Amino acid sequence: MPIFKGDTQDPLNYRPISLMSVVAKICERIIKNKWTKFLEDKDILTTCQFGFRKGRSCVTNLLCYYSRVIDIIQERDGWADCIYLDLRKAFDKVLHNRLLWKLEKIGGVNGKMLKWMDDFLKNREMRTVIRDQTSVWSPILSVVPQGWVYVPYLMAYEMRLFSKIRVKK
């Protein structure tokens, strides 16, 4: 089911949304809750990640950022450099095998939970139907499904890499 973002006339602005049964959605949420508890309990997510986490918000993010910038300005006699990143379509390029490997080796996902995620991601196909026009079925090899409840947590998990960046004095 294509959902647009931006100009409706530009085909590149349409994103596929996975339609799932109610049972699959319930299973997905149970697994997500178990996995996010593990990530939080083991401090696997960076403290710099505020989105989609309990007790954190845009406001707490801004307060933390503001406090850090003030500290840096005081350390550097009045100046600070900031870099902003826009990770557009960040999960359009995620290779399923790489993601599953990382989830198992670093993210604490194993056994039946890993098998369920593996089954969900692999052997997927998509096609688009708009009115009486239908595209051909195409395999999905590297896209994490839009609307999948794990996506925000997978992004937070991947963003751990940026927490390694340190301020040079």
PDB file of C-alpha atoms in Angstrom:
ATOM      1  CA  MET A   1       0.000   0.000   0.000  1.00  0.00           C
ATOM      2  CA  PRO A   2       1.835   3.166  -1.128  1.00  0.00           C
ATOM      3  CA  ILE A   3       1.841   6.115   1.249  1.00  0.00           C
ATOM      4  CA  PHE A   4       3.203   9.429   0.005  1.00  0.00           C
ATOM      5  CA  LYS A   5       5.476  11.894   1.729  1.00  0.00           C
ATOM      6  CA  GLY A   6       5.854  15.230  -0.023  1.00  0.00           C
ATOM      7  CA  ASP A   7       4.804  15.943  -3.602  1.00  0.00           C
ATOM      8  CA  THR A   8       2.121  13.435  -4.648  1.00  0.00           C
ATOM      9  CA  GLN A   9       3.177  13.756  -8.301  1.00  0.00           C
ATOM     10  CA  ASP A  10       6.707  12.440  -7.635  1.00  0.00           C
ATOM     11  CA  PRO A  11       6.782   8.600  -7.594  1.00  0.00           C
ATOM     12  CA  LEU A  12       9.941   8.671  -5.438  1.00  0.00           C
ATOM     13  CA  ASN A  13       7.899  10.162  -2.587  1.00  0.00           C
ATOM     14  CA  TYR A  14       5.789   7.026  -2.156  1.00  0.00           C
ATOM     15  CA  ARG A  15       6.757   4.495   0.523  1.00  0.00           C
ATOM     16  CA  PRO A  16       5.380   0.996   0.888  1.00  0.00           C
ATOM     17  CA  ILE A  17       3.523   0.141   4.078  1.00  0.00           C
ATOM     18  CA  SER A  18       3.250  -3.491   5.144  1.00  0.00           C
ATOM     19  CA  LEU A  19      -0.260  -4.675   5.871  1.00  0.00           C
ATOM     20  CA  MET A  20      -0.295  -7.302   8.630  1.00  0.00           C
ATOM     21  CA  SER A  21      -2.908  -9.336  10.443  1.00  0.00           C
ATOM     22  CA  VAL A  22      -4.009  -8.402  13.962  1.00  0.00           C
ATOM     23  CA  VAL A  23      -2.322 -11.548  15.360  1.00  0.00           C
ATOM     24  CA  ALA A  24       0.994 -10.590  13.706  1.00  0.00           C
ATOM     25  CA  LYS A  25       0.716  -7.053  15.108  1.00  0.00           C
ATOM     26  CA  ILE A  26       0.111  -8.384  18.638  1.00  0.00           C
ATOM     27  CA  CYS A  27       3.097 -10.761  18.368  1.00  0.00           C
ATOM     28  CA  GLU A  28       5.209  -7.927  17.015  1.00  0.00           C
ATOM     29  CA  ARG A  29       4.396  -5.664  19.966  1.00  0.00           C
ATOM     30  CA  ILE A  30       5.075  -8.407  22.528  1.00  0.00           C
ATOM     31  CA  ILE A  31       8.487  -9.062  20.984  1.00  0.00           C
ATOM     32  CA  LYS A  32       9.230  -5.330  20.679  1.00  0.00           C
ATOM     33  CA  ASN A  33       8.467  -4.790  24.375  1.00  0.00           C
ATOM     34  CA  LYS A  34      10.728  -7.680  25.387  1.00  0.00           C
ATOM     35  CA  TRP A  35      13.562  -6.508  23.136  1.00  0.00           C
ATOM     36  CA  THR A  36      13.386  -2.826  24.130  1.00  0.00           C
ATOM     37  CA  LYS A  37      13.430  -3.824  27.811  1.00  0.00           C
ATOM     38  CA  PHE A  38      16.599  -5.819  27.105  1.00  0.00           C
ATOM     39  CA  LEU A  39      18.190  -2.853  25.271  1.00  0.00           C
ATOM     40  CA  GLU A  40      17.349  -0.489  28.141  1.00  0.00           C
ATOM     41  CA  ASP A  41      18.355  -2.907  30.934  1.00  0.00           C
ATOM     42  CA  LYS A  42      21.742  -3.641  29.326  1.00  0.00           C
ATOM     43  CA  ASP A  43      22.429   0.021  28.417  1.00  0.00           C
ATOM     44  CA  ILE A  44      22.945  -0.942  24.779  1.00  0.00           C
ATOM     45  CA  LEU A  45      21.370   2.263  23.460  1.00  0.00           C
ATOM     46  CA  THR A  46      23.371   5.466  23.698  1.00  0.00           C
ATOM     47  CA  THR A  47      22.364   8.076  26.256  1.00  0.00           C
ATOM     48  CA  CYS A  48      22.287  10.512  23.318  1.00  0.00           C
ATOM     49  CA  GLN A  49      19.225   8.741  21.886  1.00  0.00           C
ATOM     50  CA  PHE A  50      16.003  10.435  22.959  1.00  0.00           C
ATOM     51  CA  GLY A  51      13.420   9.411  20.372  1.00  0.00           C
ATOM     52  CA  PHE A  52      11.085   6.504  21.109  1.00  0.00           C
ATOM     53  CA  ARG A  53      12.405   5.964  24.635  1.00  0.00           C
ATOM     54  CA  LYS A  54      10.475   6.133  27.899  1.00  0.00           C
ATOM     55  CA  GLY A  55      11.167   9.218  29.979  1.00  0.00           C
ATOM     56  CA  ARG A  56      12.811  11.028  27.062  1.00  0.00           C
ATOM     57  CA  SER A  57      11.384  13.578  24.677  1.00  0.00           C
ATOM     58  CA  CYS A  58      12.232  16.410  22.314  1.00  0.00           C
ATOM     59  CA  VAL A  59      12.341  18.714  25.332  1.00  0.00           C
ATOM     60  CA  THR A  60      14.829  16.547  27.262  1.00  0.00           C
ATOM     61  CA  ASN A  61      16.886  16.245  24.074  1.00  0.00           C
ATOM     62  CA  LEU A  62      16.997  20.028  23.647  1.00  0.00           C
ATOM     63  CA  LEU A  63      17.872  20.586  27.312  1.00  0.00           C
ATOM     64  CA  CYS A  64      20.707  18.053  27.121  1.00  0.00           C
ATOM     65  CA  TYR A  65      21.951  19.557  23.855  1.00  0.00           C
ATOM     66  CA  TYR A  66      21.752  23.116  25.203  1.00  0.00           C
ATOM     67  CA  SER A  67      23.641  22.134  28.348  1.00  0.00           C
ATOM     68  CA  ARG A  68      26.382  20.420  26.323  1.00  0.00           C
ATOM     69  CA  VAL A  69      26.766  23.379  23.929  1.00  0.00           C
ATOM     70  CA  ILE A  70      27.063  25.792  26.875  1.00  0.00           C
ATOM     71  CA  ASP A  71      29.761  23.559  28.417  1.00  0.00           C
ATOM     72  CA  ILE A  72      31.690  23.447  25.126  1.00  0.00           C
ATOM     73  CA  ILE A  73      31.424  27.220  24.622  1.00  0.00           C
ATOM     74  CA  GLN A  74      32.816  27.799  28.118  1.00  0.00           C
ATOM     75  CA  GLU A  75      35.658  25.327  27.496  1.00  0.00           C
ATOM     76  CA  ARG A  76      36.547  26.942  24.144  1.00  0.00           C
ATOM     77  CA  ASP A  77      36.324  30.613  25.037  1.00  0.00           C
ATOM     78  CA  GLY A  78      33.055  31.303  23.289  1.00  0.00           C
ATOM     79  CA  TRP A  79      32.718  29.000  20.271  1.00  0.00           C
ATOM     80  CA  ALA A  80      31.307  25.601  19.376  1.00  0.00           C
ATOM     81  CA  ASP A  81      30.917  23.598  16.170  1.00  0.00           C
ATOM     82  CA  CYS A  82      27.770  21.566  15.573  1.00  0.00           C
ATOM     83  CA  ILE A  83      27.035  18.974  12.918  1.00  0.00           C
ATOM     84  CA  TYR A  84      23.476  18.040  11.995  1.00  0.00           C
ATOM     85  CA  LEU A  85      22.714  14.893  10.044  1.00  0.00           C
ATOM     86  CA  ASP A  86      19.619  14.093   8.029  1.00  0.00           C
ATOM     87  CA  LEU A  87      19.383  10.337   7.614  1.00  0.00           C
ATOM     88  CA  ARG A  88      16.749  10.291   4.897  1.00  0.00           C
ATOM     89  CA  LYS A  89      15.620   6.852   3.828  1.00  0.00           C
ATOM     90  CA  ALA A  90      18.000   5.380   6.395  1.00  0.00           C
ATOM     91  CA  PHE A  91      16.431   1.941   6.335  1.00  0.00           C
ATOM     92  CA  ASP A  92      16.017   1.686   2.573  1.00  0.00           C
ATOM     93  CA  LYS A  93      19.554   0.305   2.336  1.00  0.00           C
ATOM     94  CA  VAL A  94      19.760  -2.017   5.362  1.00  0.00           C
ATOM     95  CA  LEU A  95      20.779  -5.509   4.269  1.00  0.00           C
ATOM     96  CA  HIS A  96      18.650  -8.091   6.047  1.00  0.00           C
ATOM     97  CA  ASN A  97      21.501 -10.557   6.655  1.00  0.00           C
ATOM     98  CA  ARG A  98      23.708  -7.834   8.177  1.00  0.00           C
ATOM     99  CA  LEU A  99      20.879  -6.585  10.382  1.00  0.00           C
ATOM    100  CA  LEU A 100      20.061 -10.084  11.638  1.00  0.00           C
ATOM    101  CA  TRP A 101      23.754 -10.752  12.351  1.00  0.00           C
ATOM    102  CA  LYS A 102      24.002  -7.529  14.396  1.00  0.00           C
ATOM    103  CA  LEU A 103      20.796  -8.282  16.273  1.00  0.00           C
ATOM    104  CA  GLU A 104      22.142 -11.685  17.252  1.00  0.00           C
ATOM    105  CA  LYS A 105      25.746 -10.697  18.086  1.00  0.00           C
ATOM    106  CA  ILE A 106      25.179  -7.323  19.740  1.00  0.00           C
ATOM    107  CA  GLY A 107      21.462  -6.817  20.280  1.00  0.00           C
ATOM    108  CA  GLY A 108      20.641  -9.859  22.394  1.00  0.00           C
ATOM    109  CA  VAL A 109      18.177 -11.299  19.884  1.00  0.00           C
ATOM    110  CA  ASN A 110      18.409 -15.069  19.549  1.00  0.00           C
ATOM    111  CA  GLY A 111      16.438 -18.307  19.406  1.00  0.00           C
ATOM    112  CA  LYS A 112      12.791 -18.074  18.417  1.00  0.00           C
ATOM    113  CA  MET A 113      12.795 -14.278  18.470  1.00  0.00           C
ATOM    114  CA  LEU A 114      15.640 -14.129  15.924  1.00  0.00           C
ATOM    115  CA  LYS A 115      13.963 -16.813  13.810  1.00  0.00           C
ATOM    116  CA  TRP A 116      10.709 -14.838  13.836  1.00  0.00           C
ATOM    117  CA  MET A 117      12.485 -11.648  12.693  1.00  0.00           C
ATOM    118  CA  ASP A 118      14.411 -13.636  10.076  1.00  0.00           C
ATOM    119  CA  ASP A 119      11.194 -15.166   8.718  1.00  0.00           C
ATOM    120  CA  PHE A 120       9.516 -11.762   8.708  1.00  0.00           C
ATOM    121  CA  LEU A 121      12.304 -10.072   6.716  1.00  0.00           C
ATOM    122  CA  LYS A 122      13.260 -12.809   4.261  1.00  0.00           C
ATOM    123  CA  ASN A 123      11.414 -14.073   1.206  1.00  0.00           C
ATOM    124  CA  ARG A 124       9.320 -10.917   1.056  1.00  0.00           C
ATOM    125  CA  GLU A 125       7.917  -9.557  -2.165  1.00  0.00           C
ATOM    126  CA  MET A 126       6.037  -6.416  -2.994  1.00  0.00           C
ATOM    127  CA  ARG A 127       3.891  -5.026  -5.720  1.00  0.00           C
ATOM    128  CA  THR A 128       1.827  -1.912  -6.114  1.00  0.00           C
ATOM    129  CA  VAL A 129      -1.811  -1.735  -7.109  1.00  0.00           C
ATOM    130  CA  ILE A 130      -3.256   1.642  -8.043  1.00  0.00           C
ATOM    131  CA  ARG A 131      -6.789   1.516  -9.372  1.00  0.00           C
ATOM    132  CA  ASP A 132      -6.621  -1.010 -12.230  1.00  0.00           C
ATOM    133  CA  GLN A 133      -2.823  -0.920 -12.640  1.00  0.00           C
ATOM    134  CA  THR A 134      -0.706  -3.625 -10.966  1.00  0.00           C
ATOM    135  CA  SER A 135       3.078  -3.808 -10.936  1.00  0.00           C
ATOM    136  CA  VAL A 136       5.026  -7.070 -11.091  1.00  0.00           C
ATOM    137  CA  TRP A 137       6.081  -8.792  -7.854  1.00  0.00           C
ATOM    138  CA  SER A 138       9.613  -7.777  -6.809  1.00  0.00           C
ATOM    139  CA  PRO A 139      11.788  -9.302  -4.072  1.00  0.00           C
ATOM    140  CA  ILE A 140      12.610  -7.110  -1.065  1.00  0.00           C
ATOM    141  CA  LEU A 141      16.253  -7.626  -0.113  1.00  0.00           C
ATOM    142  CA  SER A 142      17.276  -4.548   1.796  1.00  0.00           C
ATOM    143  CA  VAL A 143      14.326  -2.501   2.978  1.00  0.00           C
ATOM    144  CA  VAL A 144      13.066  -2.658   6.536  1.00  0.00           C
ATOM    145  CA  PRO A 145       9.252  -2.438   6.323  1.00  0.00           C
ATOM    146  CA  GLN A 146       7.746   1.006   6.905  1.00  0.00           C
ATOM    147  CA  GLY A 147       5.327   0.839   9.806  1.00  0.00           C
ATOM    148  CA  TRP A 148       7.189  -2.056  11.432  1.00  0.00           C
ATOM    149  CA  VAL A 149       7.181  -1.322  15.202  1.00  0.00           C
ATOM    150  CA  TYR A 150      10.887  -2.224  15.500  1.00  0.00           C
ATOM    151  CA  VAL A 151      12.068   0.481  13.079  1.00  0.00           C
ATOM    152  CA  PRO A 152      12.519   3.299  15.660  1.00  0.00           C
ATOM    153  CA  TYR A 153      14.428   0.941  17.961  1.00  0.00           C
ATOM    154  CA  LEU A 154      16.537  -0.425  15.119  1.00  0.00           C
ATOM    155  CA  MET A 155      17.417   3.171  14.240  1.00  0.00           C
ATOM    156  CA  ALA A 156      18.294   3.919  17.869  1.00  0.00           C
ATOM    157  CA  TYR A 157      20.378   0.747  17.917  1.00  0.00           C
ATOM    158  CA  GLU A 158      22.236   1.783  14.748  1.00  0.00           C
ATOM    159  CA  MET A 159      22.763   5.336  16.084  1.00  0.00           C
ATOM    160  CA  ARG A 160      24.986   3.941  18.844  1.00  0.00           C
ATOM    161  CA  LEU A 161      27.833   4.375  16.355  1.00  0.00           C
ATOM    162  CA  PHE A 162      27.502   8.163  16.502  1.00  0.00           C
ATOM    163  CA  SER A 163      27.797   8.165  20.291  1.00  0.00           C
ATOM    164  CA  LYS A 164      31.456   7.215  19.839  1.00  0.00           C
ATOM    165  CA  ILE A 165      32.195  10.657  18.399  1.00  0.00           C
ATOM    166  CA  ARG A 166      33.958  12.759  21.004  1.00  0.00           C
ATOM    167  CA  VAL A 167      34.609  16.457  21.331  1.00  0.00           C
ATOM    168  CA  LYS A 168      38.205  17.470  20.633  1.00  0.00           C
ATOM    169  CA  LYS A 169      39.545  20.091  22.990  1.00  0.00           C
TER     170      LYS A 169
END
